[in-house]
Amino acid sequence: MIKRSPAKLAVFCSGYGSNFQAILDAIRRGKLRAEAALMVCDNPGAYALKRAHRHGVPVVLLNPRLFPSREDYERVIIRILKNEGVDLVVLAGFMRILTPLIIRAFPKRILNIHPALLPAFKGAHAIRDAFEAGVKETGVTVHYVIPAVDSGPAVLQEKIRVSKRDTLKTLEARIHRVEHRLYPAAIKKILKQRRKNG
Ligand code: GRF
């Protein structure tokens, strides 16, 4: 029997990288059979870089301002990902909107995590927006990336009840805890489907 090598992930981060960490931990604990082959970053101040160094994950740190266009920036990234044989792109707090160029280069192979129950509360302040709207329920969505922002088909979604005692801070913490469990689970689900479909 041919044993397949673990799927290669490229995780894209711009900031703290707690979801990146959750994915690394799931791999380390043997809960997710994958390899964090690369971490792509657009921000030299991102704490996620420290996590990558600590875990020996190669980093691609590229300043978008040094490129004439978003497509030029992505062209370089696409080339690196293809050279590395990356199977799945995992956006984990990457604060740039991808263009159709990279989405077409990795069809149905780019995931994002969003801290709300999409299609509700799209955008960069989803937790705060949901909290301020006074919803009784919010949650987390892992979805495929398509050119329309925060709109691709969901892979996994989990609801969270907002309690009367929640503050924005407690709600954020509860959402992040769910994210850290849901993202590795969603990646695992996709890789399993892939293996089944050959
Ligand atoms: C997460 O809340 C994620 O849902 C959103 O950006 C945040 C990133 O957090 N897309 P971290 O950098 O993974 O800690």
GROMACS .gro file of C-alpha atoms and ligand atoms in nm:
model
  212
    1MET     CA    1   0.000   0.000   0.000
    2ILE     CA    2   0.131   0.344  -0.089
    3LYS     CA    3   0.140   0.572   0.214
    4ARG     CA    4   0.060   0.927   0.118
    5SER     CA    5   0.270   1.203   0.261
    6PRO     CA    6   0.083   1.458   0.476
    7ALA     CA    7  -0.093   1.742   0.294
    8LYS     CA    8   0.112   2.060   0.275
    9LEU     CA    9  -0.050   2.368   0.422
   10ALA     CA   10   0.044   2.730   0.366
   11VAL     CA   11  -0.097   2.939   0.650
   12PHE     CA   12  -0.138   3.312   0.585
   13CYS     CA   13  -0.122   3.547   0.887
   14SER     CA   14  -0.101   3.920   0.953
   15GLY     CA   15  -0.119   3.941   1.330
   16TYR     CA   16  -0.136   3.743   1.649
   17GLY     CA   17  -0.162   3.401   1.486
   18SER     CA   18  -0.356   3.214   1.754
   19ASN     CA   19  -0.537   3.015   1.484
   20PHE     CA   20  -0.205   2.932   1.324
   21GLN     CA   21  -0.092   2.811   1.666
   22ALA     CA   22  -0.404   2.596   1.705
   23ILE     CA   23  -0.330   2.432   1.370
   24LEU     CA   24   0.035   2.372   1.467
   25ASP     CA   25  -0.079   2.220   1.798
   26ALA     CA   26  -0.331   1.992   1.626
   27ILE     CA   27  -0.056   1.868   1.392
   28ARG     CA   28   0.188   1.818   1.680
   29ARG     CA   29  -0.068   1.622   1.881
   30GLY     CA   30  -0.141   1.396   1.586
   31LYS     CA   31  -0.500   1.523   1.556
   32LEU     CA   32  -0.442   1.665   1.210
   33ARG     CA   33  -0.233   1.478   0.956
   34ALA     CA   34  -0.075   1.768   0.768
   35GLU     CA   35   0.243   1.965   0.741
   36ALA     CA   36   0.266   2.341   0.797
   37ALA     CA   37   0.494   2.384   0.497
   38LEU     CA   38   0.497   2.763   0.495
   39MET     CA   39   0.371   3.067   0.678
   40VAL     CA   40   0.299   3.364   0.454
   41CYS     CA   41   0.297   3.702   0.622
   42ASP     CA   42   0.250   4.064   0.509
   43ASN     CA   43   0.343   4.230   0.839
   44PRO     CA   44   0.694   4.234   0.986
   45GLY     CA   45   0.547   4.313   1.330
   46ALA     CA   46   0.317   4.008   1.339
   47TYR     CA   47   0.346   3.793   1.651
   48ALA     CA   48   0.264   3.497   1.425
   49LEU     CA   49   0.623   3.522   1.295
   50LYS     CA   50   0.753   3.426   1.640
   51ARG     CA   51   0.526   3.123   1.641
   52ALA     CA   52   0.659   3.015   1.302
   53HIS     CA   53   1.021   3.052   1.416
   54ARG     CA   54   0.951   2.861   1.737
   55HIS     CA   55   0.802   2.572   1.541
   56GLY     CA   56   1.054   2.577   1.258
   57VAL     CA   57   0.797   2.672   0.994
   58PRO     CA   58   0.957   2.852   0.697
   59VAL     CA   59   0.830   3.207   0.660
   60VAL     CA   60   0.757   3.405   0.346
   61LEU     CA   61   0.744   3.766   0.463
   62LEU     CA   62   0.656   4.001   0.180
   63ASN     CA   63   0.571   4.368   0.209
   64PRO     CA   64   0.281   4.438  -0.030
   65ARG     CA   65   0.384   4.804  -0.056
   66LEU     CA   66   0.694   4.703  -0.248
   67PHE     CA   67   0.484   4.564  -0.534
   68PRO     CA   68   0.320   4.775  -0.805
   69SER     CA   69  -0.014   4.592  -0.777
   70ARG     CA   70  -0.199   4.334  -0.568
   71GLU     CA   71  -0.168   4.090  -0.857
   72ASP     CA   72   0.210   4.137  -0.873
   73TYR     CA   73   0.228   4.063  -0.502
   74GLU     CA   74   0.019   3.750  -0.541
   75ARG     CA   75   0.211   3.630  -0.848
   76VAL     CA   76   0.522   3.596  -0.633
   77ILE     CA   77   0.331   3.412  -0.362
   78ILE     CA   78   0.165   3.179  -0.615
   79ARG     CA   79   0.504   3.086  -0.758
   80ILE     CA   80   0.641   3.004  -0.413
   81LEU     CA   81   0.334   2.799  -0.317
   82LYS     CA   82   0.344   2.603  -0.642
   83ASN     CA   83   0.718   2.537  -0.607
   84GLU     CA   84   0.657   2.404  -0.256
   85GLY     CA   85   0.371   2.183  -0.377
   86VAL     CA   86   0.123   2.340  -0.133
   87ASP     CA   87  -0.209   2.151  -0.121
   88LEU     CA   88  -0.419   2.389   0.085
   89VAL     CA   89  -0.401   2.761   0.161
   90VAL     CA   90  -0.531   2.849   0.507
   91LEU     CA   91  -0.608   3.214   0.579
   92ALA     CA   92  -0.572   3.273   0.952
   93GLY     CA   93  -0.618   3.641   1.025
   94PHE     CA   94  -0.465   3.752   0.694
   95MET     CA   95  -0.580   4.112   0.659
   96ARG     CA   96  -0.564   4.137   0.281
   97ILE     CA   97  -0.839   4.067   0.034
   98LEU     CA   98  -0.724   3.813  -0.220
   99THR     CA   99  -0.771   3.884  -0.590
  100PRO     CA  100  -0.922   3.633  -0.836
  101LEU     CA  101  -0.566   3.562  -0.955
  102ILE     CA  102  -0.465   3.358  -0.652
  103ILE     CA  103  -0.817   3.220  -0.603
  104ARG     CA  104  -0.809   3.081  -0.958
  105ALA     CA  105  -0.459   2.941  -0.902
  106PHE     CA  106  -0.589   2.736  -0.605
  107PRO     CA  107  -0.948   2.652  -0.692
  108LYS     CA  108  -1.143   2.526  -0.388
  109ARG     CA  109  -0.814   2.508  -0.206
  110ILE     CA  110  -0.824   2.830  -0.004
  111LEU     CA  111  -0.996   2.843   0.335
  112ASN     CA  112  -1.080   3.129   0.565
  113ILE     CA  113  -1.209   3.152   0.921
  114HIS     CA  114  -1.458   3.420   1.015
  115PRO     CA  115  -1.573   3.500   1.369
  116ALA     CA  116  -1.948   3.513   1.297
  117LEU     CA  117  -2.224   3.303   1.152
  118LEU     CA  118  -2.190   3.397   0.786
  119PRO     CA  119  -2.369   3.537   0.594
  120ALA     CA  120  -2.436   3.749   0.903
  121PHE     CA  121  -2.175   4.006   1.006
  122LYS     CA  122  -1.924   4.001   0.724
  123GLY     CA  123  -1.622   4.228   0.750
  124ALA     CA  124  -1.332   4.303   0.979
  125HIS     CA  125  -1.527   4.375   1.302
  126ALA     CA  126  -1.765   4.083   1.306
  127ILE     CA  127  -1.750   4.004   1.679
  128ARG     CA  128  -1.809   4.364   1.781
  129ASP     CA  129  -2.079   4.416   1.519
  130ALA     CA  130  -2.270   4.108   1.636
  131PHE     CA  131  -2.230   4.207   2.002
  132GLU     CA  132  -2.348   4.562   1.940
  133ALA     CA  133  -2.644   4.437   1.739
  134GLY     CA  134  -2.753   4.249   2.051
  135VAL     CA  135  -2.787   3.910   1.881
  136LYS     CA  136  -2.871   3.609   2.097
  137GLU     CA  137  -2.653   3.387   1.887
  138THR     CA  138  -2.335   3.430   1.690
  139GLY     CA  139  -2.054   3.189   1.607
  140VAL     CA  140  -1.770   3.087   1.380
  141THR     CA  141  -1.760   2.993   1.012
  142VAL     CA  142  -1.485   2.820   0.817
  143HIS     CA  143  -1.549   2.866   0.446
  144TYR     CA  144  -1.393   2.836   0.104
  145VAL     CA  145  -1.262   3.161  -0.037
  146ILE     CA  146  -1.423   3.302  -0.351
  147PRO     CA  147  -1.370   3.648  -0.500
  148ALA     CA  148  -1.664   3.797  -0.303
  149VAL     CA  149  -1.540   3.867   0.052
  150ASP     CA  150  -1.665   3.640   0.336
  151SER     CA  151  -1.903   3.467   0.096
  152GLY     CA  152  -1.775   3.124  -0.012
  153PRO     CA  153  -1.947   2.796   0.078
  154ALA     CA  154  -1.918   2.698   0.443
  155VAL     CA  155  -1.710   2.396   0.543
  156LEU     CA  156  -1.804   2.405   0.913
  157GLN     CA  157  -2.003   2.641   1.123
  158GLU     CA  158  -2.060   2.647   1.498
  159LYS     CA  159  -2.310   2.853   1.694
  160ILE     CA  160  -2.242   3.030   2.021
  161ARG     CA  161  -2.519   3.162   2.246
  162VAL     CA  162  -2.456   3.514   2.366
  163SER     CA  163  -2.542   3.530   2.734
  164LYS     CA  164  -2.668   3.837   2.917
  165ARG     CA  165  -2.351   3.831   3.121
  166ASP     CA  166  -2.122   3.843   2.816
  167THR     CA  167  -1.914   4.152   2.759
  168LEU     CA  168  -1.741   4.211   2.428
  169LYS     CA  169  -1.425   4.073   2.589
  170THR     CA  170  -1.579   3.750   2.717
  171LEU     CA  171  -1.758   3.696   2.386
  172GLU     CA  172  -1.431   3.744   2.195
  173ALA     CA  173  -1.258   3.491   2.418
  174ARG     CA  174  -1.540   3.239   2.374
  175ILE     CA  175  -1.536   3.284   1.995
  176HIS     CA  176  -1.160   3.239   1.977
  177ARG     CA  177  -1.182   2.917   2.178
  178VAL     CA  178  -1.430   2.779   1.927
  179GLU     CA  179  -1.214   2.896   1.636
  180HIS     CA  180  -0.914   2.711   1.768
  181ARG     CA  181  -1.108   2.385   1.771
  182LEU     CA  182  -1.308   2.442   1.452
  183TYR     CA  183  -1.026   2.537   1.214
  184PRO     CA  184  -0.821   2.218   1.256
  185ALA     CA  185  -1.147   2.017   1.237
  186ALA     CA  186  -1.246   2.188   0.911
  187ILE     CA  187  -0.903   2.127   0.757
  188LYS     CA  188  -0.923   1.766   0.862
  189LYS     CA  189  -1.268   1.732   0.705
  190ILE     CA  190  -1.149   1.872   0.373
  191LEU     CA  191  -0.835   1.658   0.361
  192LYS     CA  192  -1.045   1.350   0.433
  193GLN     CA  193  -1.286   1.436   0.150
  194ARG     CA  194  -0.990   1.491  -0.082
  195ARG     CA  195  -0.842   1.151   0.002
  196LYS     CA  196  -1.177   0.985  -0.058
  197ASN     CA  197  -1.224   1.151  -0.396
  198GLY     CA  198  -0.865   1.074  -0.497
  199GRF     C1  199  -0.973   3.552   1.403
  199GRF     O1  200  -1.077   3.597   1.487
  199GRF     C2  201  -1.028   3.512   1.268
  199GRF     O2  202  -1.160   3.466   1.275
  199GRF     C3  203  -1.024   3.642   1.191
  199GRF     O3  204  -0.908   3.707   1.235
  199GRF     C4  205  -0.876   3.665   1.367
  199GRF     C5  206  -0.734   3.620   1.364
  199GRF     O4  207  -0.685   3.590   1.493
  199GRF     N1  208  -1.027   3.614   1.049
  199GRF     P1  209  -0.543   3.519   1.510
  199GRF     O5  210  -0.441   3.604   1.438
  199GRF     O6  211  -0.555   3.382   1.452
  199GRF     O7  212  -0.520   3.516   1.658
   0.00000   0.00000   0.00000
